[in-house]
């Protein structure tokens, strides 16, 4: 049964504690100690969101740079594409730092007032908004280069992934640098692929603007069919451009075409499939 | 304790402890000792001596961390939070958990529970209803018992409970709802069993 303490007992209890405080030299922790702890937590939160944002910027780079429709088809379906080509490192880092943000936020002075879902969603939102900004600022390329350096070649960047996707001639995908291409459209040209192999490309079926793109783009992707060990029949040619370079490249290609002909007769940058149309 | 000290608010006392004299902390102890002792006895099965030890450690922690007190909170919420955490950490050390508590209910508290939305009707004797509620409270999950104790025995509002347990207010509302349901269910089981045994 609970007993109400009388005033004397209460005072004795208080005296005992005050004596203990004196005897054990208990001191009040200074304010700066708690302020520092709070600053460190917020610094860690900022750091976590920043790393998450960098991860998002690289994920955006992968999504925009790699021709997803082509890659999915060449991989044999979306699940296979995700299993082989998804940027796991960055997805892992994004998840990890969302958890770190949540954990640190929860330990701030007022962090407990917000629900976990709200904190996680807020963290994802912040990472995506800042990540999009970082992507346009070019941070994604820097992050990829850094990852390639520190991983000692284990990390495969979006550029290399794109090359690998476009280096499957048996699946109708080939890429490389066209050599000595004439301005006038010819029935064939020579291309050197990423491994240094020379290919004889039969180009009868390609459009004028695609031929012009061979002249303009330093590198091209080709959709078609492998005829023999070093002969490839092209039915589509895609200029190898970074997302930011496409408008300028389109302008250069159009400049090479006879007056009145626009590149958009068939969108040369956007590919829906890797099937050669009859 | 002088009359002047007893008229000061908690926040004014803290300011005096931090700037003038540490002895003012004695008034804080006197002010909260009974309330906290009662709260502790309700959430844990610790004996009187054990409760005093825990409370002493809690007050020393309160003293040490006075500069960490967030003035946006009620001082009482902050104090209850420290005591709550102290009880939990003591139980973790003793690996016994918070269970088998014996909760005493006075008439005022009984009416407070009944008149709320528990749908408990006093068909039998008040003494029996009280006994059922006590038993049911001892049987429900600790996390539910905690919120019920804070709401109906310590008379804390949602915000205070949220600040004491360090949970969002929405979570407290959910916990309270589930706690009421579980308590009602347990009371029904206990009263049914009692009726069948008669």
Short mmCIF file of C-alpha atoms in Angstrom, two decimals:
data_model
loop_
_atom_site.label_atom_id
_atom_site.label_comp_id
_atom_site.label_asym_id
_atom_site.label_seq_id
_atom_site.Cartn_x
_atom_site.Cartn_y
_atom_site.Cartn_z
CA UNK A 1 0.00 0.00 0.00
CA UNK A 2 1.24 3.40 -0.86
CA UNK A 3 2.04 5.55 2.11
CA UNK A 4 1.94 9.29 2.02
CA UNK A 5 5.29 10.54 3.27
CA UNK A 6 5.18 13.05 6.04
CA UNK A 7 7.04 16.33 5.72
CA UNK A 8 9.92 15.23 7.96
CA UNK A 9 10.56 12.07 5.96
CA UNK A 10 10.45 14.11 2.77
CA UNK A 11 12.96 16.59 4.15
CA UNK A 12 15.23 13.79 5.35
CA UNK A 13 15.12 12.21 1.92
CA UNK A 14 15.97 15.56 0.31
CA UNK A 15 18.78 16.13 2.83
CA UNK A 16 20.22 12.68 2.10
CA UNK A 17 20.30 13.39 -1.62
CA UNK A 18 21.81 16.84 -1.18
CA UNK A 19 24.46 15.34 1.11
CA UNK A 20 25.19 12.61 -1.43
CA UNK A 21 25.54 15.27 -4.13
CA UNK A 22 28.05 17.13 -1.99
CA UNK A 23 29.91 14.04 -0.81
CA UNK A 24 30.27 12.55 -4.27
CA UNK A 25 30.98 15.97 -5.73
CA UNK A 26 28.19 15.60 -8.30
CA UNK A 27 28.22 18.60 -10.60
CA UNK A 28 25.63 19.94 -12.99
CA UNK A 29 26.69 19.08 -16.52
CA UNK A 30 27.39 22.33 -18.39
CA UNK A 31 24.96 23.53 -21.06
CA UNK A 32 27.58 23.39 -23.85
CA UNK A 33 27.86 19.61 -23.36
CA UNK A 34 24.20 19.12 -24.35
CA UNK A 35 24.41 21.75 -27.09
CA UNK A 36 27.47 20.01 -28.56
CA UNK A 37 25.70 16.66 -28.52
CA UNK A 38 22.77 18.20 -30.39
CA UNK A 39 25.05 19.89 -32.95
CA UNK A 40 26.89 16.62 -33.59
CA UNK A 41 23.59 14.81 -34.15
CA UNK A 42 22.42 17.44 -36.64
CA UNK A 43 25.79 17.34 -38.39
CA UNK A 44 25.45 13.57 -38.77
CA UNK A 45 21.91 14.03 -40.10
CA UNK A 46 23.16 16.55 -42.67
CA UNK A 47 25.99 14.21 -43.64
CA UNK A 48 23.59 11.27 -44.02
CA UNK A 49 21.21 13.29 -46.18
CA UNK A 50 24.14 14.50 -48.30
CA UNK A 51 25.43 10.97 -48.94
CA UNK A 52 21.86 9.87 -49.67
CA UNK A 53 21.52 12.78 -52.11
CA UNK A 54 24.77 11.86 -53.90
CA UNK A 55 23.45 8.30 -54.20
CA UNK A 56 20.22 9.62 -55.68
CA UNK A 57 22.15 11.74 -58.20
CA UNK A 58 24.06 8.65 -59.41
CA UNK A 59 20.83 6.62 -59.59
CA UNK A 60 19.35 9.42 -61.76
CA UNK A 61 22.47 9.29 -63.94
CA UNK A 62 22.00 5.54 -64.42
CA UNK A 63 18.31 5.98 -65.23
CA UNK A 64 18.88 8.75 -67.75
CA UNK A 65 22.08 7.57 -69.35
CA UNK A 66 21.36 3.93 -69.92
CA UNK A 67 18.67 3.28 -72.54
CA UNK A 68 16.48 1.30 -70.14
CA UNK A 69 14.11 -0.11 -72.78
CA UNK A 70 17.02 -1.54 -74.76
CA UNK A 71 18.77 -2.84 -71.66
CA UNK A 72 15.61 -4.52 -70.36
CA UNK A 73 14.99 -6.23 -73.69
CA UNK A 74 18.61 -7.34 -74.08
CA UNK A 75 18.55 -8.68 -70.48
CA UNK A 76 15.43 -10.76 -71.14
CA UNK A 77 12.97 -8.83 -68.95
CA UNK A 78 12.74 -6.24 -66.17
CA UNK A 79 13.63 -8.67 -63.36
CA UNK A 80 16.75 -9.83 -65.15
CA UNK A 81 17.69 -6.24 -65.93
CA UNK A 82 17.33 -5.23 -62.26
CA UNK A 83 19.24 -8.30 -61.07
CA UNK A 84 22.18 -7.61 -63.40
CA UNK A 85 22.28 -3.88 -63.99
CA UNK A 86 20.67 -2.08 -61.00
CA UNK A 87 23.10 0.33 -59.27
CA UNK A 88 23.16 -1.71 -56.06
CA UNK A 89 25.98 0.21 -54.38
CA UNK A 90 24.04 3.48 -54.57
CA UNK A 91 20.73 1.90 -53.64
CA UNK A 92 22.45 0.33 -50.63
CA UNK A 93 24.09 3.64 -49.64
CA UNK A 94 20.77 5.49 -50.03
CA UNK A 95 18.97 2.95 -47.80
CA UNK A 96 21.78 2.94 -45.24
CA UNK A 97 21.87 6.70 -44.93
CA UNK A 98 18.09 6.99 -44.73
CA UNK A 99 18.29 4.65 -41.73
CA UNK A 100 21.18 6.68 -40.26
CA UNK A 101 19.20 9.90 -40.71
CA UNK A 102 16.21 8.38 -38.96
CA UNK A 103 18.37 6.99 -36.12
CA UNK A 104 20.16 10.29 -35.48
CA UNK A 105 16.98 12.34 -35.80
CA UNK A 106 15.25 10.10 -33.30
CA UNK A 107 18.01 10.94 -30.78
CA UNK A 108 17.76 14.71 -31.16
CA UNK A 109 15.96 16.58 -28.40
CA UNK A 110 12.63 16.81 -30.22
CA UNK A 111 13.05 13.88 -32.59
CA UNK A 112 10.66 11.64 -30.66
CA UNK A 113 7.73 13.91 -31.50
CA UNK A 114 7.70 12.82 -35.13
CA UNK A 115 6.59 9.43 -36.40
CA UNK A 116 9.15 7.11 -37.95
CA UNK A 117 7.33 7.11 -41.28
CA UNK A 118 7.33 10.90 -41.41
CA UNK A 119 11.08 11.05 -40.69
CA UNK A 120 11.92 8.35 -43.26
CA UNK A 121 9.70 9.95 -45.93
CA UNK A 122 11.15 13.39 -45.14
CA UNK A 123 14.66 11.98 -45.44
CA UNK A 124 13.86 10.32 -48.79
CA UNK A 125 12.27 13.54 -50.05
CA UNK A 126 15.27 15.65 -48.99
CA UNK A 127 17.68 13.15 -50.60
CA UNK A 128 15.73 13.24 -53.88
CA UNK A 129 15.42 17.03 -54.03
CA UNK A 130 19.09 17.64 -53.19
CA UNK A 131 20.09 14.61 -55.32
CA UNK A 132 18.37 16.08 -58.39
CA UNK A 133 20.24 19.34 -57.82
CA UNK A 134 23.52 17.51 -57.45
CA UNK A 135 22.86 15.57 -60.66
CA UNK A 136 22.42 18.77 -62.64
CA UNK A 137 25.55 20.16 -60.96
CA UNK A 138 27.58 17.20 -62.25
CA UNK A 139 28.20 15.59 -58.85
CA UNK A 140 27.07 12.17 -60.05
CA UNK A 141 29.96 11.83 -62.51
CA UNK A 142 32.45 12.87 -59.80
CA UNK A 143 30.95 10.35 -57.38
CA UNK A 144 31.20 7.59 -59.98
CA UNK A 145 34.81 8.44 -60.78
CA UNK A 146 35.65 8.45 -57.09
CA UNK A 147 33.92 5.09 -56.58
CA UNK A 148 35.87 3.65 -59.53
CA UNK A 149 39.15 4.90 -58.05
CA UNK A 150 38.64 3.69 -54.50
CA UNK A 151 37.13 0.35 -55.51
CA UNK A 152 40.24 -0.55 -57.50
CA UNK A 153 38.22 -1.41 -60.57
CA UNK A 154 35.48 -3.37 -58.76
CA UNK A 155 32.89 -0.64 -59.19
CA UNK A 156 31.36 -0.48 -62.66
CA UNK A 157 30.13 3.01 -63.47
CA UNK A 158 27.15 3.94 -65.62
CA UNK A 159 29.39 4.62 -68.66
CA UNK A 160 30.93 1.17 -68.48
CA UNK A 161 27.52 -0.41 -67.86
CA UNK A 162 26.20 1.34 -70.93
CA UNK A 163 29.14 0.04 -72.99
CA UNK A 164 28.58 -3.48 -71.70
CA UNK A 165 24.87 -3.34 -72.53
CA UNK A 166 25.74 -2.15 -76.04
CA UNK A 167 28.44 -4.77 -76.52
CA UNK A 168 26.21 -7.77 -77.16
CA UNK A 169 26.31 -8.25 -80.95
CA UNK A 170 24.70 -11.69 -80.60
CA UNK A 171 21.68 -9.89 -79.08
CA UNK A 172 21.70 -7.23 -81.80
CA UNK A 173 23.50 -4.50 -79.86
CA UNK A 174 26.85 -3.03 -80.84
CA UNK A 175 28.65 0.21 -80.06
CA UNK A 176 31.89 1.88 -80.94
CA UNK A 177 33.66 4.63 -82.88
CA UNK A 178 32.90 4.91 -86.62
CA UNK A 179 36.12 5.21 -88.67
CA UNK A 180 36.63 7.42 -91.73
CA UNK A 181 32.96 8.05 -92.42
CA UNK A 182 32.15 9.97 -95.60
CA UNK A 183 29.62 12.82 -95.56
CA UNK A 184 27.64 11.08 -98.27
CA UNK A 185 25.60 8.09 -97.20
CA UNK A 186 27.30 4.82 -98.11
CA UNK A 187 26.20 1.19 -97.92
CA UNK A 188 28.76 0.35 -95.24
CA UNK A 189 31.33 1.73 -92.83
CA UNK A 190 33.91 0.44 -90.35
CA UNK A 191 33.48 0.65 -86.61
CA UNK A 192 35.91 -0.10 -83.81
CA UNK A 193 34.23 -1.49 -80.65
CA UNK A 194 35.25 -1.07 -76.98
CA UNK A 195 37.54 -4.12 -77.13
CA UNK A 196 39.36 -2.72 -80.19
CA UNK A 197 37.77 -5.13 -82.66
CA UNK A 198 36.98 -3.81 -86.13
CA UNK A 199 33.48 -4.38 -87.48
CA UNK A 200 32.18 -4.06 -91.01
CA UNK A 201 28.78 -2.38 -90.63
CA UNK A 202 26.22 -2.78 -93.43
CA UNK A 203 24.21 0.44 -93.36
CA UNK A 204 21.77 0.23 -96.27
CA UNK A 205 18.66 0.48 -94.09
CA UNK A 206 19.57 3.51 -91.97
CA UNK A 207 18.05 6.98 -92.46
CA UNK A 208 19.83 10.14 -93.58
CA UNK A 209 19.77 11.60 -90.09
CA UNK A 210 21.25 8.42 -88.66
CA UNK A 211 24.05 8.63 -91.21
CA UNK A 212 24.56 12.27 -90.24
CA UNK A 213 24.76 11.22 -86.59
CA UNK A 214 27.67 8.91 -87.44
CA UNK A 215 29.53 12.01 -88.62
CA UNK A 216 28.60 14.13 -85.64
CA UNK A 217 28.70 11.78 -82.64
CA UNK A 218 32.13 10.61 -81.56
CA UNK A 219 30.62 7.25 -80.72
CA UNK A 220 27.44 5.39 -81.72
CA UNK A 221 25.25 2.53 -80.63
CA UNK A 222 23.90 0.25 -83.33
CA UNK A 223 20.82 -1.93 -83.27
CA UNK A 224 20.81 -4.67 -85.82
CA UNK A 225 21.85 -8.22 -86.46
CA UNK A 226 25.18 -10.00 -86.38
CA UNK A 227 25.77 -11.54 -89.78
CA UNK A 228 29.17 -13.11 -89.18
CA UNK A 229 32.14 -12.79 -86.83
CA UNK A 230 32.93 -9.25 -87.97
CA UNK A 231 29.94 -8.17 -90.05
CA UNK A 232 26.94 -6.44 -88.47
CA UNK A 233 23.78 -5.31 -90.28
CA UNK A 234 22.59 -1.95 -88.88
CA UNK A 235 18.93 -1.05 -88.83
CA UNK A 236 19.10 1.75 -86.22
CA UNK A 237 21.95 4.02 -85.24
CA UNK A 238 21.91 5.92 -81.96
CA UNK A 239 24.31 8.79 -81.34
CA UNK A 240 26.22 8.17 -78.10
CA UNK A 241 25.40 11.33 -76.20
CA UNK A 242 25.29 12.27 -72.56
CA UNK A 243 21.83 13.56 -71.50
CA UNK A 244 23.14 17.15 -71.43
CA UNK A 245 24.72 16.94 -74.87
CA UNK A 246 21.68 15.76 -76.81
CA UNK A 247 20.26 19.13 -77.90
CA UNK A 248 23.58 20.34 -79.24
CA UNK A 249 24.17 17.05 -81.04
CA UNK A 250 20.67 17.18 -82.55
CA UNK A 251 21.43 20.71 -83.84
CA UNK A 252 24.71 19.51 -85.41
CA UNK A 253 23.03 16.52 -87.05
CA UNK A 254 20.28 18.73 -88.47
CA UNK A 255 22.89 21.09 -89.89
CA UNK A 256 24.29 18.20 -91.92
CA UNK A 257 20.91 17.26 -93.42
CA UNK A 258 19.38 18.79 -96.57
CA UNK A 259 17.30 21.88 -95.75
CA UNK A 260 13.85 21.13 -94.38
CA UNK A 261 14.64 17.68 -93.00
CA UNK A 262 14.32 17.45 -89.25
CA UNK A 263 15.90 14.89 -86.97
CA UNK A 264 12.56 14.06 -85.39
CA UNK A 265 11.48 11.96 -88.37
CA UNK A 266 12.35 9.22 -85.94
CA UNK A 267 13.61 10.20 -82.50
CA UNK A 268 17.19 9.16 -82.70
CA UNK A 269 17.82 9.33 -78.94
CA UNK A 270 14.77 7.55 -77.61
CA UNK A 271 14.50 3.85 -78.23
CA UNK A 272 11.50 1.72 -77.42
CA UNK A 273 12.94 -1.63 -78.49
CA UNK A 274 15.87 -3.27 -80.17
CA UNK A 275 13.84 -4.94 -82.89
CA UNK A 276 14.74 -4.12 -86.48
CA UNK A 277 11.62 -2.94 -88.25
CA UNK A 278 10.98 -4.45 -91.67
CA UNK B 1 11.99 25.32 3.27
CA UNK B 2 10.72 28.84 3.47
CA UNK B 3 7.31 30.00 2.35
CA UNK B 4 8.91 31.94 -0.47
CA UNK B 5 10.58 28.81 -1.88
CA UNK B 6 7.36 26.85 -1.89
CA UNK B 7 5.67 29.59 -3.90
CA UNK B 8 8.22 29.49 -6.69
CA UNK B 9 7.41 27.60 -9.87
CA UNK B 10 9.56 24.62 -10.88
CA UNK B 11 11.20 26.69 -13.61
CA UNK B 12 11.99 29.53 -11.18
CA UNK B 13 13.52 27.03 -8.77
CA UNK B 14 15.70 25.58 -11.53
CA UNK B 15 16.92 29.05 -12.46
CA UNK B 16 17.84 29.61 -8.81
CA UNK B 17 19.64 26.24 -8.58
CA UNK B 18 21.65 27.05 -11.71
CA UNK B 19 22.51 30.62 -10.79
CA UNK B 20 22.28 31.04 -7.02
CA UNK B 21 22.22 28.11 -4.67
CA UNK B 22 22.25 24.35 -5.26
CA UNK B 23 20.31 23.87 -2.00
CA UNK B 24 17.10 24.92 -3.80
CA UNK B 25 17.18 21.42 -5.33
CA UNK B 26 15.90 20.18 -1.96
CA UNK B 27 12.58 21.88 -2.69
CA UNK B 28 12.32 20.05 -6.04
CA UNK B 29 12.90 16.76 -4.23
CA UNK B 30 10.27 17.53 -1.60
CA UNK B 31 7.82 18.60 -4.28
CA UNK B 32 8.14 15.46 -6.39
CA UNK B 33 9.09 12.68 -4.03
CA UNK B 34 5.58 11.44 -3.19
CA UNK B 35 4.25 11.71 -6.72
CA UNK B 36 7.23 9.90 -8.21
CA UNK B 37 7.26 7.22 -5.53
CA UNK B 38 3.58 6.53 -6.20
CA UNK B 39 4.16 6.46 -9.96
CA UNK B 40 7.10 4.07 -9.58
CA UNK B 41 5.14 1.71 -7.36
CA UNK B 42 2.44 1.63 -9.99
CA UNK B 43 4.69 0.73 -12.91
CA UNK B 44 7.00 -1.65 -11.11
CA UNK B 45 6.91 -4.36 -8.48
CA UNK B 46 9.96 -3.01 -6.66
CA UNK B 47 9.82 -2.89 -2.83
CA UNK B 48 9.99 0.34 -0.80
CA UNK B 49 13.75 0.21 -0.22
CA UNK B 50 14.38 -0.53 -3.88
CA UNK B 51 12.05 2.27 -4.92
CA UNK B 52 13.91 4.73 -2.69
CA UNK B 53 17.22 3.71 -4.25
CA UNK B 54 15.88 4.13 -7.76
CA UNK B 55 14.34 7.46 -6.85
CA UNK B 56 17.57 8.67 -5.27
CA UNK B 57 19.51 7.78 -8.42
CA UNK B 58 16.82 9.45 -10.53
CA UNK B 59 17.04 12.69 -8.52
CA UNK B 60 20.82 12.74 -8.85
CA UNK B 61 20.39 12.26 -12.60
CA UNK B 62 17.86 15.09 -12.66
CA UNK B 63 20.33 17.32 -10.79
CA UNK B 64 23.23 16.46 -13.11
CA UNK B 65 21.15 17.06 -16.24
CA UNK B 66 19.34 20.24 -15.18
CA UNK B 67 20.92 22.11 -18.08
CA UNK B 68 19.37 19.60 -20.47
CA UNK B 69 15.84 20.50 -19.40
CA UNK B 70 13.90 21.80 -22.39
CA UNK B 71 11.73 24.68 -21.23
CA UNK B 72 9.19 23.83 -23.94
CA UNK B 73 8.28 20.81 -21.80
CA UNK B 74 6.60 20.78 -18.44
CA UNK B 75 9.24 20.19 -15.81
CA UNK B 76 7.08 17.42 -14.36
CA UNK B 77 7.08 15.61 -17.73
CA UNK B 78 10.85 15.73 -17.86
CA UNK B 79 11.13 14.46 -14.29
CA UNK B 80 8.67 11.62 -14.93
CA UNK B 81 10.64 10.71 -18.07
CA UNK B 82 13.88 10.39 -16.12
CA UNK B 83 12.22 8.28 -13.43
CA UNK B 84 10.57 6.11 -16.09
CA UNK B 85 13.93 5.54 -17.80
CA UNK B 86 15.62 4.84 -14.47
CA UNK B 87 13.00 2.19 -13.64
CA UNK B 88 13.46 0.57 -17.05
CA UNK B 89 17.26 0.51 -16.81
CA UNK B 90 17.11 -0.88 -13.25
CA UNK B 91 14.81 -3.64 -14.43
CA UNK B 92 17.05 -4.38 -17.38
CA UNK B 93 19.95 -4.81 -14.96
CA UNK B 94 17.85 -7.05 -12.75
CA UNK B 95 16.40 -8.83 -15.83
CA UNK B 96 13.05 -9.10 -14.13
CA UNK B 97 10.98 -6.75 -16.34
CA UNK B 98 8.02 -4.67 -15.30
CA UNK B 99 5.32 -7.10 -14.37
CA UNK B 100 3.19 -8.45 -11.55
CA UNK B 101 2.49 -4.96 -10.34
CA UNK B 102 0.01 -4.30 -7.61
CA UNK B 103 -1.97 -1.18 -8.41
CA UNK B 104 -3.97 0.46 -5.69
CA UNK B 105 -6.97 2.48 -6.79
CA UNK B 106 -8.72 5.07 -4.67
CA UNK B 107 -12.37 6.05 -5.13
CA UNK B 108 -11.58 9.17 -7.12
CA UNK B 109 -9.45 7.20 -9.57
CA UNK B 110 -12.10 4.52 -9.83
CA UNK B 111 -14.73 7.10 -10.79
CA UNK B 112 -12.27 8.69 -13.21
CA UNK B 113 -11.86 5.38 -15.03
CA UNK B 114 -15.54 4.47 -14.96
CA UNK B 115 -16.84 7.81 -16.19
CA UNK B 116 -14.37 7.78 -19.10
CA UNK B 117 -15.14 5.75 -22.18
CA UNK B 118 -14.53 2.30 -20.73
CA UNK B 119 -18.20 1.27 -20.77
CA UNK B 120 -17.80 -0.22 -17.32
CA UNK B 121 -21.10 -0.37 -15.50
CA UNK B 122 -21.20 -0.65 -11.78
CA UNK B 123 -23.65 -3.53 -11.62
CA UNK B 124 -22.11 -5.17 -8.61
CA UNK B 125 -20.43 -3.67 -5.63
CA UNK B 126 -17.95 -0.87 -6.24
CA UNK B 127 -15.46 -2.92 -4.29
CA UNK B 128 -15.71 -5.71 -6.85
CA UNK B 129 -15.38 -3.37 -9.82
CA UNK B 130 -12.28 -1.89 -8.24
CA UNK B 131 -10.86 -5.34 -7.73
CA UNK B 132 -11.55 -6.30 -11.35
CA UNK B 133 -9.87 -3.16 -12.67
CA UNK B 134 -6.87 -3.77 -10.42
CA UNK B 135 -6.54 -7.36 -11.62
CA UNK B 136 -7.08 -6.40 -15.24
CA UNK B 137 -4.44 -3.65 -15.01
CA UNK B 138 -1.95 -6.14 -13.61
CA UNK B 139 -2.69 -8.55 -16.48
CA UNK B 140 -2.45 -6.27 -19.53
CA UNK B 141 0.77 -5.58 -21.48
CA UNK B 142 3.26 -3.29 -19.75
CA UNK B 143 3.26 -0.74 -22.59
CA UNK B 144 -0.53 -0.43 -22.31
CA UNK B 145 -0.50 -0.31 -18.51
CA UNK B 146 2.02 2.53 -18.63
CA UNK B 147 -0.17 4.83 -20.71
CA UNK B 148 -3.26 4.00 -18.67
CA UNK B 149 -1.44 4.78 -15.43
CA UNK B 150 -0.18 8.09 -16.77
CA UNK B 151 -3.61 9.03 -18.09
CA UNK B 152 -5.95 7.87 -15.31
CA UNK B 153 -3.74 7.74 -12.23
CA UNK B 154 -1.22 10.51 -12.85
CA UNK B 155 -3.76 12.69 -14.73
CA UNK B 156 -1.39 13.50 -17.58
CA UNK B 157 -2.68 14.75 -20.91
CA UNK B 158 -1.62 13.33 -24.32
CA UNK B 159 1.25 15.77 -24.79
CA UNK B 160 2.63 15.10 -21.33
CA UNK B 161 2.42 11.33 -21.87
CA UNK B 162 4.15 11.76 -25.25
CA UNK B 163 6.93 13.79 -23.60
CA UNK B 164 7.34 11.31 -20.74
CA UNK B 165 7.46 8.19 -22.93
CA UNK B 166 9.26 9.99 -25.80
CA UNK B 167 6.77 8.88 -28.40
CA UNK B 168 4.76 10.87 -30.98
CA UNK B 169 1.31 11.97 -29.81
CA UNK B 170 -0.34 9.87 -32.52
CA UNK B 171 1.37 6.78 -31.13
CA UNK B 172 0.13 7.65 -27.63
CA UNK B 173 -3.44 7.95 -28.93
CA UNK B 174 -3.14 4.53 -30.59
CA UNK B 175 -1.59 2.99 -27.48
CA UNK B 176 -4.35 4.41 -25.29
CA UNK B 177 -7.04 3.07 -27.59
CA UNK B 178 -5.53 -0.40 -27.62
CA UNK B 179 -4.91 -0.23 -23.88
CA UNK B 180 -8.57 0.57 -23.22
CA UNK B 181 -9.67 -2.31 -25.43
CA UNK B 182 -7.35 -4.73 -23.70
CA UNK B 183 -8.38 -3.54 -20.26
CA UNK B 184 -12.06 -3.85 -21.13
CA UNK B 185 -11.48 -7.36 -22.45
CA UNK B 186 -9.59 -8.41 -19.31
CA UNK B 187 -12.27 -6.94 -17.04
CA UNK B 188 -14.94 -8.90 -18.91
CA UNK B 189 -12.95 -12.13 -18.61
CA UNK B 190 -12.31 -11.59 -14.89
CA UNK B 191 -15.92 -10.69 -14.10
CA UNK B 192 -17.22 -13.62 -16.18
CA UNK B 193 -14.89 -16.02 -14.35
CA UNK B 194 -15.97 -14.58 -11.01
CA UNK B 195 -19.65 -14.94 -11.95
CA UNK B 196 -19.15 -18.58 -13.04
CA UNK B 197 -17.29 -19.43 -9.83
CA UNK B 198 -20.06 -18.06 -7.64
#
